[in-house]
Amino acid sequence: MEYIIIIISAIFVNNIVLSQFLGICPFLGVSKKVSTAVGMTGAVTFVMVLATIVTYLIQKFVLDPFDIGFMQTITFILVIASLVQMVEIMLKKVSPSLYQALGVFLPLITTNCAVLGVAIMVIQKNYNLMESVVFSAATAIGFGLALVLFAGLREHLDLVKIPKGMQGTPIALITAGLLAMAFMGFAGIV
Amino acid sequence: MSQLNNFTKGFIKENPVFVLLLGMCPTLGVTTSAVNGLGMGLATTFVLVMSNLAISLVANLIPDKVRIPGFIIIIASFVTMVDMSMAAYLPSLHESLGLFIPLIVVNCIVLGRAESYASKNKAMPSIIDGLGMGLGFAFALTLLGGTRELLGSGKFFNFAIFDEGYGMLIFVLAPGAFLALGYIIAIINKLRKA
């Protein structure tokens, strides 16, 4: 039951993009086509869950026992950066087809603040390891949901005539605002 | 380019938020009020100036292949400093900015300036570049925060302009961030072309 609440809350109520404002750069950057949005979601899910597990273990077994919590930011970002690099190298060897699908998105993920954000959030929320995994996976799904919905909307936006000043970013942001408004309807479920 | 140009380019012509569209997460996340926007902007400015300075000094010593991780460590150290001093001296601001302080590390503006400017230039121009870009970022955040605060709760820098009952609550909630920024960028696009 506890896990279900975490999942629903992370996907709908506290959606990482639309209500926490993390991972906006890929949200605006790679959301022009549904297919790239799906690829990005896959890569983010993979890295986010892996990074959360590794940073969680480092926090509990290195930072906490030695009382060096102030090193959190530096450690986590380094772990995430090297993890992304490692995943990229391993994927290239082990599964070239998966690498083909996700490869181009991987380098972008290091600067995706959602990954570092989730890693820090699970520590702040005092989750245990299992809850952290569930939370990070659900957050990644929420990210993917927002991204795919938004990409679908933007594909249709290409077909309509938009006033000149509003073209490009402004209309994309306003569309995102309307999407965020729709997601506000989930508030109060949990 | 003269130093003055170097300094002022961050405000309008190459404004990181309105024109380059960098650092959108803190831009949208913390700007529920003008004070929050200004606080975040100044924190980022500090990190930008210090990391630009440090990177311009050591860029030649770092091997090219580990350049980016090296830059990230430098940036992360300054972010940790900001985080801890804010927690000590400005606890209420620290509380309301929350998660977004450590996330300055992954703010694309900081790494972007380090990579594209500070690593190729001397210390003095790098400081000016960081200061200009940082203040441009702070300006954008304050403008967005002020707009949202005014429309959402009828206040500006916590100073009541009109009665709270007239405020449109949506502007201090999540969707208002996207809407306000969208319209501000549309206005700026219009002005830039005119």
XYZ file of C-alpha atoms in Angstrom:
384
model
C 0.000 0.000 0.000
C 2.789 2.346 0.943
C 4.471 1.705 -2.400
C 1.271 2.399 -4.303
C 0.993 5.786 -2.622
C 4.604 6.580 -3.495
C 4.011 5.561 -7.106
C 0.817 7.551 -7.621
C 2.232 10.556 -5.857
C 5.435 10.548 -7.902
C 3.765 10.029 -11.270
C 0.695 12.231 -11.031
C 0.445 14.446 -7.977
C 4.034 15.602 -7.614
C 5.012 15.111 -11.221
C 8.725 15.783 -11.479
C 8.448 18.078 -14.498
C 5.099 19.752 -14.163
C 5.005 20.430 -10.462
C 8.615 20.104 -9.231
C 10.257 21.786 -12.228
C 13.123 19.354 -12.538
C 14.348 18.132 -15.908
C 12.898 21.064 -17.824
C 15.813 21.196 -20.290
C 15.145 17.774 -21.861
C 11.424 18.457 -21.464
C 11.688 21.462 -23.772
C 14.641 20.194 -25.798
C 13.791 16.687 -26.969
C 10.022 16.893 -27.041
C 9.481 17.744 -30.678
C 8.714 14.149 -31.694
C 7.024 11.344 -29.765
C 9.650 8.771 -30.825
C 12.597 10.750 -29.403
C 10.583 11.430 -26.264
C 10.133 7.680 -25.753
C 13.861 7.061 -26.250
C 14.783 9.763 -23.784
C 12.360 8.326 -21.241
C 14.000 4.915 -21.515
C 17.467 6.351 -20.967
C 16.365 8.523 -18.047
C 14.565 5.654 -16.310
C 17.616 3.450 -16.584
C 20.072 6.048 -15.299
C 17.782 7.455 -12.633
C 17.123 4.129 -10.922
C 20.774 3.095 -11.132
C 22.032 6.466 -9.885
C 19.568 6.492 -7.002
C 20.693 3.046 -5.830
C 24.389 3.907 -6.027
C 24.105 7.346 -4.400
C 21.843 5.898 -1.696
C 24.433 3.268 -0.809
C 27.216 5.868 -0.811
C 25.216 8.135 1.466
C 24.443 5.335 3.941
C 27.795 3.562 3.949
C 30.304 6.315 3.270
C 28.981 9.809 3.904
C 26.922 9.062 7.024
C 29.416 6.878 8.966
C 32.264 9.316 8.375
C 30.003 12.293 9.031
C 30.923 14.084 5.817
C 27.406 14.924 4.662
C 28.589 18.266 3.316
C 30.351 16.387 0.516
C 26.956 15.219 -0.767
C 26.650 17.542 -3.759
C 30.180 16.915 -5.026
C 30.028 13.155 -4.520
C 26.627 12.688 -6.080
C 27.329 14.697 -9.213
C 30.606 12.871 -9.756
C 28.947 9.497 -9.244
C 26.199 10.378 -11.697
C 28.625 11.713 -14.292
C 30.851 8.643 -14.145
C 27.855 6.310 -14.011
C 26.460 7.789 -17.208
C 29.835 7.375 -18.876
C 30.097 3.779 -17.672
C 26.581 2.889 -18.801
C 27.381 4.317 -22.193
C 30.560 2.251 -22.572
C 28.944 -0.942 -21.290
C 25.844 -0.554 -23.409
C 27.997 -0.126 -26.496
C 29.623 -3.524 -25.850
C 26.755 -5.517 -24.389
C 23.766 -4.397 -26.375
C 24.512 -2.373 -29.499
C 20.839 -2.244 -30.449
C 19.845 -0.696 -27.132
C 22.802 1.653 -27.486
C 21.505 2.693 -30.887
C 18.161 3.564 -29.346
C 19.381 5.334 -26.206
C 22.938 6.344 -27.085
C 22.391 9.889 -28.203
C 20.457 10.729 -25.060
C 22.944 9.398 -22.543
C 25.457 12.283 -22.496
C 22.580 14.722 -22.058
C 21.488 13.006 -18.870
C 24.429 14.127 -16.741
C 23.069 17.648 -16.799
C 19.485 16.510 -16.298
C 18.771 17.969 -12.904
C 16.011 15.421 -12.322
C 18.600 12.668 -11.757
C 20.581 14.586 -9.137
C 17.313 15.964 -7.759
C 15.837 12.512 -7.149
C 19.093 11.256 -5.617
C 19.025 14.106 -3.101
C 15.265 13.857 -2.552
C 15.300 10.220 -1.426
C 17.891 11.128 1.195
C 15.861 14.111 2.390
C 12.676 12.030 2.553
C 14.445 9.330 4.548
C 13.321 6.503 2.311
C 14.776 3.032 2.713
C 16.444 1.336 -0.252
C 13.309 -0.347 -1.585
C 11.238 2.816 -1.306
C 14.026 4.748 -3.033
C 14.019 2.355 -5.974
C 10.239 2.514 -6.284
C 10.273 6.291 -5.949
C 12.953 6.808 -8.574
C 11.312 4.430 -11.041
C 7.924 6.090 -10.561
C 9.466 9.539 -10.927
C 11.095 8.480 -14.180
C 7.746 7.177 -15.423
C 6.155 10.498 -14.468
C 8.878 12.282 -16.393
C 8.216 10.045 -19.383
C 4.467 10.580 -19.185
C 4.845 14.361 -19.178
C 7.429 14.212 -21.970
C 5.383 11.968 -24.256
C 2.149 13.909 -23.699
C 3.963 17.160 -24.377
C 5.637 15.783 -27.505
C 2.233 14.691 -28.802
C 0.852 18.175 -28.225
C 3.828 19.777 -29.944
C 3.514 17.545 -33.001
C 0.010 18.919 -33.425
C 1.138 22.471 -32.743
C 3.308 22.274 -35.849
C 0.179 22.017 -37.945
C -1.540 25.165 -36.737
C -0.856 28.793 -37.483
C 0.647 30.601 -34.507
C 1.140 34.376 -34.193
C 4.735 35.301 -35.011
C 5.851 36.484 -31.596
C 4.500 33.343 -29.961
C 6.250 30.858 -32.235
C 8.797 28.474 -30.778
C 9.507 28.699 -27.077
C 6.640 30.946 -25.903
C 3.900 28.702 -27.251
C 5.734 25.617 -25.977
C 5.886 27.104 -22.476
C 2.227 28.087 -22.533
C 1.287 24.590 -23.704
C 3.343 23.199 -20.828
C 1.467 25.554 -18.504
C -1.864 24.181 -19.664
C -0.561 20.632 -19.240
C 0.570 21.522 -15.714
C -2.891 22.895 -15.041
C -4.397 19.581 -16.138
C -2.035 17.724 -13.804
C -3.151 19.957 -10.936
C -6.416 18.093 -11.147
C -4.640 15.117 -9.551
C -3.879 17.100 -6.403
C -5.611 15.626 -3.397
C -5.643 12.016 -4.608
C -3.086 11.016 -2.004
C 34.832 43.074 -27.686
C 35.191 45.800 -25.070
C 34.831 44.916 -21.419
C 31.606 46.909 -21.133
C 30.046 44.945 -23.956
C 31.287 41.771 -22.353
C 29.510 42.763 -19.158
C 26.206 43.948 -20.591
C 25.637 41.162 -23.123
C 24.141 38.958 -20.423
C 21.293 41.359 -19.707
C 19.418 41.524 -22.977
C 21.294 40.346 -26.034
C 22.449 37.013 -24.648
C 20.245 36.822 -21.596
C 20.657 33.243 -20.365
C 16.971 32.766 -19.597
C 15.054 34.805 -22.141
C 17.301 34.283 -25.159
C 19.572 31.278 -24.601
C 16.940 29.330 -22.631
C 19.477 27.903 -20.203
C 18.891 27.097 -16.559
C 15.155 26.689 -16.918
C 14.650 24.473 -13.860
C 15.545 27.030 -11.175
C 13.972 29.746 -13.317
C 10.591 28.073 -13.161
C 10.992 26.384 -9.806
C 11.900 29.153 -7.387
C 10.269 32.239 -8.859
C 7.143 32.274 -6.744
C 8.219 35.685 -5.439
C 10.645 38.419 -6.417
C 12.773 37.831 -3.302
C 13.218 34.142 -4.081
C 14.124 34.940 -7.676
C 16.689 37.529 -6.612
C 18.178 35.220 -3.978
C 18.559 32.361 -6.438
C 19.956 34.727 -9.063
C 22.605 36.108 -6.714
C 23.570 32.645 -5.466
C 24.075 31.540 -9.062
C 26.013 34.744 -9.823
C 28.435 33.981 -7.007
C 28.992 30.452 -8.265
C 29.402 31.694 -11.834
C 31.959 34.366 -10.981
C 34.018 32.153 -8.683
C 33.972 29.104 -10.958
C 34.788 31.231 -14.012
C 37.740 32.694 -12.133
C 39.002 29.347 -10.862
C 38.543 27.616 -14.204
C 40.238 30.355 -16.201
C 43.252 29.984 -13.904
C 43.551 26.187 -13.982
C 42.140 25.392 -17.428
C 45.610 24.893 -18.900
C 46.555 22.407 -16.179
C 43.583 20.096 -16.721
C 44.056 17.443 -19.423
C 41.523 17.838 -22.181
C 39.889 14.440 -21.660
C 38.901 14.992 -18.031
C 38.029 18.631 -18.628
C 34.308 18.370 -17.929
C 34.556 16.289 -14.704
C 37.257 18.697 -13.529
C 35.027 21.687 -14.150
C 32.129 19.978 -12.388
C 34.214 19.395 -9.245
C 35.240 23.053 -9.153
C 31.651 24.173 -9.626
C 30.336 21.708 -7.045
C 32.795 23.013 -4.429
C 31.524 26.562 -4.837
C 27.922 25.378 -4.781
C 28.582 23.581 -1.492
C 30.032 26.813 -0.089
C 26.944 28.780 -1.124
C 24.692 26.061 0.259
C 26.370 26.047 3.668
C 26.730 29.817 4.044
C 23.111 30.339 3.046
C 21.966 27.745 5.568
C 23.946 29.626 8.213
C 23.108 33.259 7.423
C 19.847 33.210 5.450
C 17.988 30.167 6.809
C 14.522 31.247 5.630
C 15.672 31.875 2.047
C 17.615 28.612 2.140
C 14.431 26.881 3.242
C 12.309 28.281 0.415
C 14.899 27.630 -2.318
C 15.429 24.129 -0.926
C 16.565 21.527 -3.414
C 17.421 24.100 -6.054
C 20.581 25.273 -4.240
C 22.516 22.007 -4.665
C 21.067 21.824 -8.157
C 23.042 24.922 -9.213
C 25.709 22.308 -10.022
C 23.712 21.037 -12.962
C 22.616 24.490 -14.085
C 23.668 24.536 -17.722
C 24.624 28.225 -17.556
C 27.492 27.599 -15.149
C 29.040 24.691 -17.030
C 28.231 26.388 -20.322
C 30.169 29.559 -19.447
C 33.027 27.496 -18.013
C 33.322 25.458 -21.181
C 32.678 28.136 -23.774
C 34.272 31.183 -22.131
C 36.343 30.758 -18.987
C 38.428 27.843 -20.270
C 39.606 29.957 -23.209
C 40.037 33.384 -21.637
C 42.124 35.109 -18.980
C 40.968 35.665 -15.410
C 39.714 39.250 -15.652
C 37.446 38.887 -18.704
C 36.143 35.611 -17.232
C 35.113 37.336 -14.022
C 33.344 40.059 -15.980
C 31.648 37.489 -18.177
C 30.480 35.539 -15.120
C 29.262 38.684 -13.399
C 27.359 39.881 -16.466
C 25.770 36.513 -17.159
C 24.963 35.964 -13.490
C 23.350 39.354 -13.058
C 21.437 38.832 -16.302
C 20.161 35.564 -14.855
C 19.292 37.295 -11.564
C 17.514 40.046 -13.497
C 15.446 37.500 -15.422
C 14.543 35.590 -12.264
C 13.594 38.741 -10.397
C 11.457 39.923 -13.305
C 9.678 36.577 -13.541
C 9.347 36.297 -9.759
C 8.052 39.846 -9.493
C 5.504 39.294 -12.250
C 4.234 36.094 -10.683
C 4.126 37.606 -7.211
C 2.273 40.689 -8.424
C -0.275 38.773 -10.495
C -0.627 35.925 -8.039
C -0.820 37.622 -4.670
C -0.897 41.365 -5.357
C 2.481 41.997 -3.761
C 5.881 43.098 -5.020
C 8.925 42.294 -2.854
C 6.397 41.541 -0.075
C 4.989 45.044 -0.393
C 1.232 45.029 -0.962
C 0.332 46.726 -4.254
C -3.318 45.756 -4.379
C -5.649 43.705 -2.261
C -4.820 40.008 -2.033
C -8.367 39.103 -3.011
C -7.705 40.289 -6.562
C -4.678 38.012 -7.014
C -4.829 35.176 -9.512
C -3.622 32.282 -7.411
C -2.701 30.254 -10.493
C 0.363 32.446 -11.052
C 2.045 31.397 -7.824
C 1.199 27.750 -8.481
C 3.092 25.517 -10.907
C 1.230 26.284 -14.175
C 1.655 30.025 -13.658
C 5.434 29.652 -13.962
C 5.145 28.270 -17.489
C 2.462 30.757 -18.509
C 4.244 33.840 -17.147
C 7.597 32.879 -18.674
C 5.926 32.047 -21.997
C 4.293 35.460 -22.223
C 7.422 37.320 -21.063
C 9.523 35.604 -23.748
C 6.856 36.381 -26.348
C 6.961 40.081 -25.387
C 10.758 40.109 -25.484
C 10.788 38.416 -28.914
C 8.439 41.102 -30.140
C 10.591 43.900 -28.716
C 13.811 42.415 -30.091
C 12.426 42.292 -33.602
C 10.961 45.791 -33.473
